[in-house]
Coordinates of C-alpha atoms in Angstrom, one line a residue:
Chain A
M16 CA 18.2 -16.4 13.3
N17 CA 15.8 -15.6 10.6
S18 CA 19.0 -15.7 7.7
H19 CA 19.2 -19.4 8.1
P20 CA 17.8 -21.3 5.0
F21 CA 15.4 -23.7 6.7
D22 CA 13.6 -20.3 8.2
A23 CA 13.4 -18.3 4.5
A24 CA 12.5 -22.3 3.3
V25 CA 9.9 -23.0 5.1
A26 CA 8.3 -19.4 5.3
L27 CA 5.2 -19.5 5.2
Q28 CA 1.8 -16.1 3.5
V29 CA -1.5 -16.5 4.2
Q30 CA -3.9 -15.6 2.1
V31 CA -7.3 -13.9 1.8
D32 CA -8.9 -17.3 2.1
G33 CA -7.1 -18.5 5.2
T34 CA -4.0 -20.8 2.4
F35 CA -0.9 -20.6 2.8
L36 CA 1.2 -19.2 -0.3
G37 CA 5.0 -20.4 -0.3
R38 CA 7.9 -21.2 -2.0
T39 CA 10.1 -24.2 -3.2
S40 CA 13.7 -23.3 -2.1
A41 CA 17.0 -23.8 -4.5
A42 CA 19.0 -24.5 -1.6
Y43 CA 16.6 -27.6 -0.4
A44 CA 16.5 -28.3 -3.8
N45 CA 16.7 -32.5 -4.6
M46 CA 17.4 -34.5 -7.6
V47 CA 13.1 -33.7 -8.4
G48 CA 11.1 -31.4 -6.7
P49 CA 12.6 -30.6 -3.0
F50 CA 13.9 -32.4 -0.1
G51 CA 10.9 -34.0 1.5
G52 CA 12.1 -32.9 4.3
I53 CA 11.9 -29.6 3.8
T54 CA 8.2 -29.7 1.6
A55 CA 6.9 -31.5 4.5
A56 CA 8.5 -29.0 6.8
Q57 CA 6.3 -26.5 5.2
A58 CA 3.4 -28.8 5.2
L59 CA 3.8 -29.0 9.5
N60 CA 4.1 -25.3 9.4
A61 CA 1.0 -24.1 7.9
V62 CA -0.7 -25.8 11.2
L63 CA 1.9 -24.3 13.2
Q64 CA 0.9 -20.8 12.7
H65 CA -2.3 -20.9 12.2
P66 CA -4.8 -19.0 14.5
Q67 CA -6.8 -22.1 15.2
R68 CA -3.8 -24.2 16.1
L69 CA -3.9 -25.6 20.1
G70 CA -1.1 -27.2 21.3
D71 CA 1.8 -29.1 20.3
P72 CA 2.1 -31.3 17.8
I73 CA 2.1 -35.4 18.7
S74 CA 1.7 -36.7 14.3
L75 CA 2.0 -35.8 11.3
T76 CA 1.7 -37.7 8.0
V77 CA 1.8 -36.3 4.4
N78 CA 1.8 -38.1 1.2
F79 CA 3.8 -37.1 -1.7
A80 CA 1.6 -37.3 -4.5
A81 CA 4.2 -35.4 -6.9
A82 CA 6.8 -33.8 -7.6
L83 CA 7.0 -29.8 -6.4
A84 CA 8.0 -27.0 -9.5
D85 CA 10.1 -25.2 -8.5
G86 CA 7.9 -22.4 -7.9
P87 CA 5.1 -20.8 -5.3
F88 CA 2.7 -24.0 -3.6
T89 CA -0.2 -23.2 -1.4
V90 CA -1.2 -24.4 1.9
S91 CA -4.3 -25.1 3.5
A92 CA -4.8 -26.1 6.0
R93 CA -8.4 -26.8 8.5
P94 CA -9.3 -28.6 11.5
A95 CA -11.9 -30.9 11.3
R96 CA -12.6 -31.5 15.0
T97 CA -10.9 -29.5 18.1
N98 CA -11.2 -31.3 20.9
R99 CA -10.8 -29.8 24.3
S100 CA -7.2 -30.9 24.5
T101 CA -6.9 -32.3 20.4
Q102 CA -6.9 -31.2 17.6
H103 CA -6.7 -32.8 13.4
W104 CA -5.6 -31.8 10.7
V105 CA -6.2 -31.7 7.3
I106 CA -3.1 -30.6 5.7
E107 CA -3.5 -30.0 1.3
M108 CA -0.6 -28.8 -1.4
Q109 CA -1.5 -27.0 -4.4
Q110 CA -0.4 -25.7 -7.1
S111 CA -1.7 -25.4 -9.9
G112 CA -4.2 -25.9 -9.5
E113 CA -3.2 -29.7 -9.0
T114 CA -2.4 -31.3 -5.6
V115 CA 1.3 -31.9 -4.4
L116 CA 0.2 -32.8 -1.1
T117 CA -1.8 -34.8 0.9
G118 CA -1.5 -35.2 5.0
T119 CA -2.9 -35.5 8.3
A120 CA -2.0 -33.7 12.0
F121 CA -3.1 -34.3 15.0
F122 CA -1.6 -31.4 18.0
G123 CA -2.9 -32.0 21.3
L124 CA -1.6 -30.5 25.0
R125 CA 0.8 -33.2 27.5
R126 CA 0.3 -33.3 30.8
E127 CA 3.5 -35.0 32.8
T128 CA 2.8 -38.0 33.0
W129 CA 5.0 -41.1 34.1
G130 CA 7.6 -42.2 30.9
A131 CA 10.9 -43.8 30.0
D132 CA 12.8 -44.7 26.6
E133 CA 12.1 -48.6 25.9
N134 CA 14.1 -48.1 22.0
T135 CA 16.7 -46.6 24.2
M136 CA 20.0 -44.8 22.2
P137 CA 22.6 -47.3 20.5
E138 CA 26.1 -46.3 22.1
V139 CA 28.1 -44.7 19.0
P140 CA 31.4 -43.1 19.3
V141 CA 31.0 -39.4 20.4
P142 CA 29.8 -37.2 16.9
A143 CA 33.9 -35.8 17.4
D144 CA 35.0 -39.0 17.3
V145 CA 33.2 -39.8 13.9
L146 CA 34.5 -38.3 10.7
R147 CA 31.9 -35.5 8.9
A148 CA 30.6 -36.8 5.6
T149 CA 31.9 -35.2 3.1
G150 CA 32.4 -35.2 -1.0
P151 CA 30.9 -34.3 -3.7
A152 CA 27.1 -34.1 -3.2
R153 CA 24.7 -35.1 -5.7
V154 CA 21.8 -32.9 -4.2
E155 CA 21.5 -29.4 -2.8
W156 CA 19.6 -30.6 -0.4
V157 CA 22.4 -32.9 1.4
K158 CA 24.6 -29.4 2.0
R159 CA 21.7 -28.0 4.5
Y160 CA 22.4 -30.7 7.2
E161 CA 26.2 -32.2 9.2
M162 CA 26.1 -36.0 8.2
R163 CA 28.8 -37.7 10.6
F164 CA 27.6 -41.8 9.5
A165 CA 28.9 -44.0 12.7
E166 CA 27.3 -47.3 10.8
G167 CA 26.0 -47.6 7.1
A168 CA 27.4 -44.7 5.3
I169 CA 26.5 -44.0 2.2
P170 CA 28.0 -46.7 -0.2
A171 CA 31.5 -46.0 -1.5
E172 CA 30.8 -48.9 -4.3
W173 CA 27.4 -50.0 -6.1
N174 CA 28.4 -53.0 -6.7
G175 CA 24.3 -54.1 -6.7
A176 CA 25.2 -57.1 -3.5
D177 CA 23.2 -57.4 -1.0
Q178 CA 24.4 -56.2 2.3
G179 CA 21.5 -59.0 3.9
A180 CA 20.3 -55.4 6.6
S181 CA 20.0 -52.2 5.8
R182 CA 20.8 -50.2 9.1
T183 CA 22.6 -47.0 9.6
R184 CA 23.3 -44.8 11.7
L185 CA 24.5 -41.7 12.4
W186 CA 24.7 -37.9 13.9
L187 CA 23.0 -35.3 12.4
R188 CA 22.1 -32.0 12.8
D189 CA 21.5 -28.6 10.9
D190 CA 23.8 -26.7 9.6
P191 CA 25.4 -23.7 9.8
P192 CA 23.7 -26.0 13.7
R193 CA 19.7 -23.8 14.5
P194 CA 17.9 -24.8 17.8
L195 CA 15.9 -27.3 17.2
D196 CA 11.5 -26.6 16.2
F197 CA 8.9 -28.7 15.3
A198 CA 9.5 -27.9 11.7
S199 CA 13.7 -28.5 11.8
L200 CA 12.6 -31.7 13.5
T201 CA 10.0 -32.7 10.8
G202 CA 13.2 -32.4 8.4
L203 CA 15.5 -33.9 10.1
S204 CA 13.2 -36.7 10.6
D205 CA 13.2 -37.4 6.6
V206 CA 16.9 -37.3 5.8
F207 CA 17.6 -40.3 5.6
F208 CA 18.8 -42.2 2.3
P209 CA 16.9 -44.4 1.3
R210 CA 17.5 -48.2 2.8
I211 CA 16.6 -49.6 -0.9
W212 CA 21.1 -48.7 -1.7
R213 CA 22.1 -50.0 1.5
R214 CA 20.7 -52.9 1.7
R215 CA 21.6 -53.2 -2.4
P216 CA 24.1 -50.5 -2.9
L217 CA 21.8 -49.7 -6.6
L218 CA 21.0 -46.0 -7.7
V219 CA 17.9 -47.1 -8.6
P220 CA 15.3 -44.7 -8.9
I221 CA 13.2 -44.0 -5.6
G222 CA 10.8 -42.2 -4.2
T223 CA 9.0 -41.1 -0.5
V224 CA 5.2 -41.8 -1.2
S225 CA 4.2 -41.4 2.4
M226 CA 5.9 -40.7 5.8
T227 CA 4.2 -40.6 9.1
V228 CA 6.1 -38.7 12.7
Y229 CA 5.5 -39.0 15.5
Y230 CA 7.2 -36.5 17.6
H231 CA 7.8 -37.5 21.7
A232 CA 9.6 -33.9 22.4
D233 CA 7.5 -31.1 23.7
A234 CA 8.5 -27.2 23.6
S235 CA 11.0 -28.5 26.5
L236 CA 12.6 -31.2 25.8
L237 CA 13.5 -29.2 22.1
Q238 CA 14.9 -25.8 23.7
S239 CA 16.9 -28.6 25.6
T240 CA 18.1 -30.2 22.6
G241 CA 18.8 -26.6 21.6
S242 CA 21.3 -27.0 18.4
G243 CA 23.2 -30.2 19.6
Y244 CA 23.6 -33.6 17.4
L245 CA 20.7 -36.1 17.4
L246 CA 21.6 -39.6 16.8
G247 CA 19.8 -40.9 13.8
Q248 CA 18.7 -44.3 13.3
T249 CA 17.6 -46.4 10.7
Q250 CA 16.3 -49.6 8.9
A251 CA 13.9 -51.1 6.5
Q252 CA 11.4 -53.8 7.0
A253 CA 10.6 -55.5 4.2
F254 CA 10.5 -54.7 0.2
R255 CA 8.6 -56.3 -2.0
N256 CA 7.0 -55.6 -5.6
G257 CA 8.1 -51.8 -6.2
Y258 CA 7.7 -50.3 -2.6
F259 CA 10.1 -50.4 0.7
D260 CA 8.9 -49.4 3.8
Q261 CA 11.9 -48.3 6.7
T262 CA 11.5 -46.7 10.2
A263 CA 14.4 -43.9 12.3
Q264 CA 14.4 -42.7 15.3
L265 CA 16.5 -39.9 16.7
W266 CA 17.8 -39.4 20.3
N267 CA 19.4 -36.3 21.6
E268 CA 23.1 -36.3 22.8
A269 CA 21.5 -37.1 26.4
G270 CA 20.0 -40.0 24.9
E271 CA 16.4 -38.7 25.4
L272 CA 13.8 -40.2 22.7
L273 CA 13.3 -37.1 20.6
V274 CA 11.1 -38.4 17.1
T275 CA 10.4 -42.4 15.8
T276 CA 8.8 -42.2 12.5
H277 CA 8.2 -44.3 9.2
Q278 CA 7.9 -43.8 5.4
V279 CA 7.1 -45.7 2.5
V280 CA 8.8 -45.7 -0.1
Y281 CA 8.3 -46.6 -3.8
Y282 CA 11.4 -48.0 -5.7
K283 CA 12.2 -48.8 -9.3
E284 CA 14.8 -51.2 -10.7
Chain B
M19 CA -18.8 -66.3 3.3
N20 CA -20.9 -63.3 4.1
S21 CA -22.7 -63.8 7.2
H22 CA -18.9 -64.0 8.7
P23 CA -19.6 -60.5 11.8
F24 CA -15.8 -59.3 9.6
D25 CA -17.9 -58.6 6.7
A26 CA -21.2 -57.4 7.8
A27 CA -19.5 -55.0 10.0
V28 CA -17.8 -53.6 6.9
A29 CA -20.4 -53.4 4.7
L30 CA -20.7 -49.6 3.7
Q31 CA -23.8 -49.1 1.2
V32 CA -23.4 -45.8 -1.4
Q33 CA -25.2 -43.4 -1.3
V34 CA -26.2 -40.3 -4.4
D35 CA -24.0 -37.7 -3.1
G36 CA -21.0 -40.7 -3.7
T37 CA -20.3 -40.8 -0.2
F38 CA -21.0 -44.2 2.2
L39 CA -23.2 -45.3 4.5
G40 CA -21.5 -47.8 7.3
R41 CA -23.3 -48.3 10.7
T42 CA -20.9 -49.6 14.2
S43 CA -20.9 -53.1 15.0
A44 CA -22.7 -54.8 18.3
A45 CA -20.0 -57.3 17.4
Y46 CA -16.8 -55.3 17.7
A47 CA -17.8 -53.2 20.4
N48 CA -15.1 -51.3 23.2
M49 CA -14.4 -50.4 26.1
V50 CA -16.0 -46.8 24.7
G51 CA -16.9 -46.3 21.1
P52 CA -16.1 -49.8 18.5
F53 CA -12.7 -51.3 18.3
G54 CA -10.7 -48.9 16.6
G55 CA -9.5 -51.6 13.9
I56 CA -12.9 -52.1 12.5
T57 CA -13.4 -48.4 12.3
A58 CA -10.1 -48.6 10.5
A59 CA -11.3 -50.6 8.5
Q60 CA -14.3 -49.4 7.7
A61 CA -11.7 -46.0 6.1
L62 CA -10.5 -48.2 3.9
N63 CA -13.2 -50.3 2.9
A64 CA -14.7 -46.9 1.2
V65 CA -11.7 -46.8 -1.2
L66 CA -12.1 -49.9 -1.6
Q67 CA -15.7 -49.9 -3.3
H68 CA -15.0 -46.7 -4.8
P69 CA -15.6 -46.8 -8.3
Q70 CA -12.4 -44.0 -9.7
R71 CA -10.1 -47.0 -7.2
L72 CA -6.8 -48.2 -8.6
G73 CA -4.3 -51.0 -7.3
D74 CA -4.2 -51.3 -4.3
P75 CA -3.2 -50.0 -0.6
I76 CA 0.0 -49.4 0.2
S77 CA -0.7 -47.2 2.5
L78 CA -3.2 -45.9 5.5
T79 CA -3.5 -43.7 8.2
V80 CA -6.5 -43.5 10.3
N81 CA -6.9 -40.0 13.2
F82 CA -9.7 -41.4 15.2
A83 CA -11.1 -37.9 16.1
A84 CA -13.5 -39.1 18.2
A85 CA -15.5 -42.3 19.7
L86 CA -18.2 -43.0 17.7
A87 CA -21.8 -43.1 18.6
D88 CA -23.4 -46.7 18.1
G89 CA -25.1 -46.1 15.0
P90 CA -24.5 -45.2 11.5
F91 CA -22.0 -43.4 9.7
T92 CA -20.8 -41.6 6.8
V93 CA -17.4 -41.9 5.1
S94 CA -15.8 -40.3 1.9
A95 CA -12.8 -41.3 0.1
R96 CA -11.9 -38.8 -2.0
P97 CA -8.8 -40.0 -5.0
A98 CA -6.7 -36.5 -4.2
R99 CA -4.6 -37.1 -6.9
T100 CA -4.6 -40.0 -9.4
N101 CA -0.9 -40.4 -11.4
R102 CA -0.8 -43.3 -13.7
S103 CA -0.3 -46.2 -11.6
T104 CA -0.8 -44.9 -7.9
Q105 CA -3.6 -43.0 -6.6
H106 CA -4.4 -40.2 -3.2
W107 CA -6.5 -40.5 -1.2
V108 CA -8.6 -38.0 1.6
I109 CA -11.3 -40.0 3.9
E110 CA -13.3 -38.9 6.2
M111 CA -15.8 -40.4 8.4
Q112 CA -18.8 -38.6 9.9
Q113 CA -21.3 -38.7 12.2
S114 CA -24.3 -35.3 12.9
G115 CA -22.0 -33.7 10.7
E116 CA -18.5 -34.0 12.9
T117 CA -16.0 -35.6 11.6
V118 CA -14.9 -38.5 14.6
L119 CA -11.9 -39.8 11.4
T120 CA -9.7 -38.8 8.9
G121 CA -6.9 -40.0 6.8
T122 CA -5.3 -40.7 4.6
A123 CA -4.6 -43.5 1.7
F124 CA -2.5 -44.4 -0.9
F125 CA -2.9 -47.4 -3.8
G126 CA -0.5 -48.5 -6.1
L127 CA -0.2 -51.2 -8.9
R128 CA 2.6 -52.9 -8.2
R129 CA 4.9 -55.1 -10.9
E130 CA 7.4 -57.9 -9.8
T131 CA 11.1 -56.9 -8.3
W132 CA 13.7 -57.6 -6.3
G133 CA 12.5 -58.4 -2.6
A134 CA 13.3 -59.6 0.9
D135 CA 11.7 -59.4 4.1
E136 CA 14.7 -57.9 6.2
N137 CA 12.8 -57.7 9.9
T138 CA 12.1 -61.4 10.0
M139 CA 9.8 -64.0 11.9
P140 CA 11.1 -65.0 15.2
E141 CA 10.8 -68.2 16.4
V142 CA 7.7 -69.7 18.2
P143 CA 5.7 -72.7 18.8
V144 CA 4.0 -72.9 16.7
P145 CA -0.1 -72.1 17.3
A146 CA -1.1 -75.7 17.8
D147 CA 1.7 -75.7 21.0
V148 CA 1.0 -72.2 22.2
L149 CA -2.4 -72.3 24.4
R150 CA -6.0 -70.6 23.2
A151 CA -7.0 -67.2 25.5
T152 CA -9.7 -67.6 27.5
G153 CA -11.9 -66.1 30.3
P154 CA -14.0 -63.0 30.5
A155 CA -13.4 -59.9 27.9
R156 CA -13.9 -56.9 29.0
V157 CA -15.7 -56.4 25.5
E158 CA -17.2 -58.0 22.4
W159 CA -14.7 -57.4 19.9
V160 CA -12.4 -59.2 21.5
K161 CA -14.6 -62.6 21.0
R162 CA -13.8 -62.0 17.3
Y163 CA -10.3 -62.7 17.4
E164 CA -8.4 -66.1 18.3
M165 CA -5.3 -65.2 19.4
R166 CA -2.3 -67.3 21.4
F167 CA -0.3 -65.7 23.2
A168 CA 3.8 -66.8 22.6
E169 CA 5.3 -64.2 25.0
G170 CA 3.6 -61.3 26.5
A171 CA 0.0 -62.1 26.8
I172 CA -2.4 -59.7 28.7
P173 CA -1.1 -59.3 32.7
A174 CA -2.7 -61.3 35.0
E175 CA -2.1 -59.3 37.8
W176 CA -2.3 -55.0 37.9
N177 CA 0.7 -54.3 40.3
G178 CA 2.1 -51.0 38.6
A179 CA 5.8 -52.3 38.2
D180 CA 8.0 -51.6 35.6
Q181 CA 8.1 -54.6 33.5
G182 CA 11.3 -53.1 31.6
A183 CA 9.9 -53.6 28.3
S184 CA 6.3 -54.2 26.8
R185 CA 7.0 -57.0 23.7
T186 CA 4.4 -58.9 23.6
R187 CA 4.0 -61.9 20.5
L188 CA 1.0 -64.1 19.2
W189 CA -0.1 -65.6 16.3
L190 CA -3.6 -64.7 15.8
R191 CA -6.4 -64.8 13.5
D192 CA -10.0 -63.9 12.9
D193 CA -12.3 -66.4 14.9
P194 CA -14.2 -68.0 13.4
P195 CA -11.6 -68.2 10.6
R196 CA -11.9 -65.7 7.0
P197 CA -9.9 -65.5 4.2
L198 CA -7.6 -62.8 4.4
D199 CA -8.0 -59.4 2.3
F200 CA -6.8 -56.0 2.7
A201 CA -10.0 -54.9 5.1
S202 CA -9.7 -57.8 7.5
L203 CA -5.7 -57.0 7.5
T204 CA -6.5 -53.7 8.5
G205 CA -8.9 -54.7 11.5
L206 CA -5.6 -57.3 12.9
S207 CA -3.3 -55.0 12.2
D208 CA -4.9 -52.7 15.4
V209 CA -4.9 -56.4 17.9
F210 CA -2.3 -55.4 20.1
F211 CA -4.1 -54.8 23.7
P212 CA -1.6 -51.3 24.5
R213 CA 1.8 -51.5 25.0
I214 CA 1.5 -49.5 28.6
W215 CA -0.9 -51.8 30.5
R216 CA 2.1 -54.3 28.6
R217 CA 5.2 -52.1 30.8
R218 CA 3.5 -51.5 33.9
P219 CA 0.3 -53.5 34.6
L220 CA -2.0 -50.6 35.1
L221 CA -5.8 -50.4 33.3
V222 CA -4.9 -46.5 32.7
P223 CA -7.6 -45.0 30.4
I224 CA -6.3 -45.1 26.3
G225 CA -7.0 -44.4 23.6
T226 CA -5.4 -45.1 19.5
V227 CA -5.4 -40.9 17.4
S228 CA -3.1 -42.2 15.3
M229 CA -2.8 -45.7 13.8
T230 CA -0.6 -46.2 9.9
V231 CA -0.5 -49.0 8.1
Y232 CA 1.6 -50.2 4.9
Y233 CA 1.0 -53.3 3.4
H234 CA 4.1 -55.2 2.1
A235 CA 1.7 -58.0 1.0
D236 CA -0.5 -58.5 -2.4
A237 CA -2.9 -59.9 -3.2
S238 CA -1.3 -63.1 -3.9
L239 CA 0.2 -63.0 -0.9
L240 CA -3.2 -61.8 0.3
Q241 CA -4.9 -65.6 -1.1
S242 CA -1.9 -67.4 -0.5
T243 CA -2.7 -66.6 3.3
G244 CA -5.9 -67.9 2.8
S245 CA -7.1 -68.0 7.1
G246 CA -4.4 -69.0 8.5
Y247 CA -2.5 -67.5 11.5
L248 CA -0.6 -64.4 11.5
L249 CA 2.5 -64.0 14.2
G250 CA 2.4 -60.2 15.4
Q251 CA 5.2 -58.7 17.4
T252 CA 4.5 -55.4 19.3
Q253 CA 6.5 -53.1 21.1
A254 CA 6.7 -49.9 22.1
Q255 CA 9.2 -47.0 21.6
A256 CA 9.1 -44.0 24.0
F257 CA 6.4 -42.6 26.7
R258 CA 6.3 -39.6 27.2
N259 CA 4.0 -37.2 28.6
G260 CA 0.7 -38.7 27.8
Y261 CA 1.6 -40.6 25.2
F262 CA 3.2 -43.9 23.6
D263 CA 3.7 -45.3 20.5
Q264 CA 4.2 -48.5 19.4
T265 CA 5.3 -50.4 15.9
A266 CA 3.9 -53.9 15.9
Q267 CA 4.7 -56.6 13.1
L268 CA 2.6 -59.1 10.7
W269 CA 3.5 -62.4 8.9
N270 CA 2.7 -65.9 8.2
E271 CA 2.9 -69.2 9.0
A272 CA 5.2 -68.2 5.7
G273 CA 7.1 -67.0 7.8
E274 CA 6.3 -63.6 4.8
L275 CA 6.1 -60.3 6.3
L276 CA 2.7 -58.8 5.2
V277 CA 1.7 -55.4 7.5
T278 CA 4.7 -53.0 10.0
T279 CA 2.3 -50.9 11.8
H280 CA 2.1 -47.8 13.7
Q281 CA -0.1 -46.3 16.1
V282 CA -0.1 -44.0 18.7
V283 CA -1.6 -43.7 21.9
Y284 CA -3.1 -41.3 24.2
Y285 CA -2.2 -42.8 27.2
K286 CA -3.8 -41.1 31.4
E287 CA -2.5 -41.8 35.2

């Protein structure tokens, strides 16, 4: 599957100083700079590929400090603390000597325990019964994902009328389908269009400033999910004076909760 | 108000190398090491007190890499990127040359915009009509907060029976009352007892590994809230193989959403 555009986009090359060299991908271009989900996946990938890596990701926070310019970037991943079965990472991405992303990650070895999914998958029609979103894509990265909106699609009319709520539910997966891994799950965590456009349909300028992903899926759950659809649900909690947050969940078709994620987004109006 | 235990606990002293020197506080001691909320507040305080600080906090992520030992620590706060009206910080706390906390923060200057609280305050009785939690405190820090549980108090019986849900709602504030600021709001964001104890009452060992706070309150909203009560609501989304997450919201008595926060917590059983 090395020919999949996602694999090409997140590929990193280790440098003599231990940092990694990557390159923005035209296939995942956004309005200004790349799709944040692919940048987050590249940041995580620096830890995943690091020779000192212990265990699998439990949490990741990335902060988007500036829009990336098209071209190369470097990522450094430093294991700030390694315990017996857990590890804390500090991540930084640079272009032309300037920081464009900061981040931290927590990795761990998991043991089997009692468990439960408390936020259970909402009832929606199966993917085959939900129309695939089509039409002219404003930005290139959107074409890399199959999206089937069960609730709260991108507004058809940008009339600015307060909708009272911002919830969206959709089936989604990579296009072409690709077996899920931690990097692609990170990208999928950022697929949701900004909640301000849903709550109050106006195409105001926006930009995610910080995003956190909690990985409830372990390697075996990724494997059993494979290249199936994920159900994504997202909603904002507050919009105030230039910033709003949005929370999201991703379940697999079997209803297992793989990810909970949160982000805070700048908006202008 | 310099005599308030919170102010003494978060006090930092600038060093010649630009890092800050702090000290753990016996008043906020937890089972092992200090209450995580006070450590998070100390980390934020390093940015708040930094001479290059621009604007107010919009988001903070702290990762607890090891339990702090009683005694001194250093905090470094580095402005990794400063834009016209926003700033990205990288934070690290050390004891005896070892990293005990990593973190990032995003600060910004806010402008007035359209806004809405989408996650609205649930209806609960007013603080005066909810009993204050009393009884022997297992740990010292709990005595620094007034807590009035409207729903989901600490279990009276540790019988391990699955409760099916983990939600808690409570009125809370510093004890003695103290005018709210960004540091104390950070501490208050971590006051909730671990959701695993609520979902399935067993005193299993736990420890927060990562916590993110989104500040929807700006300086004027902090001021209007003053030393009033906050309503906290918290619930888990998933428990699986050693880690669970918990989300929380904090509203003031007027029903304004001040904070949304998330954490991922290790549990053993």
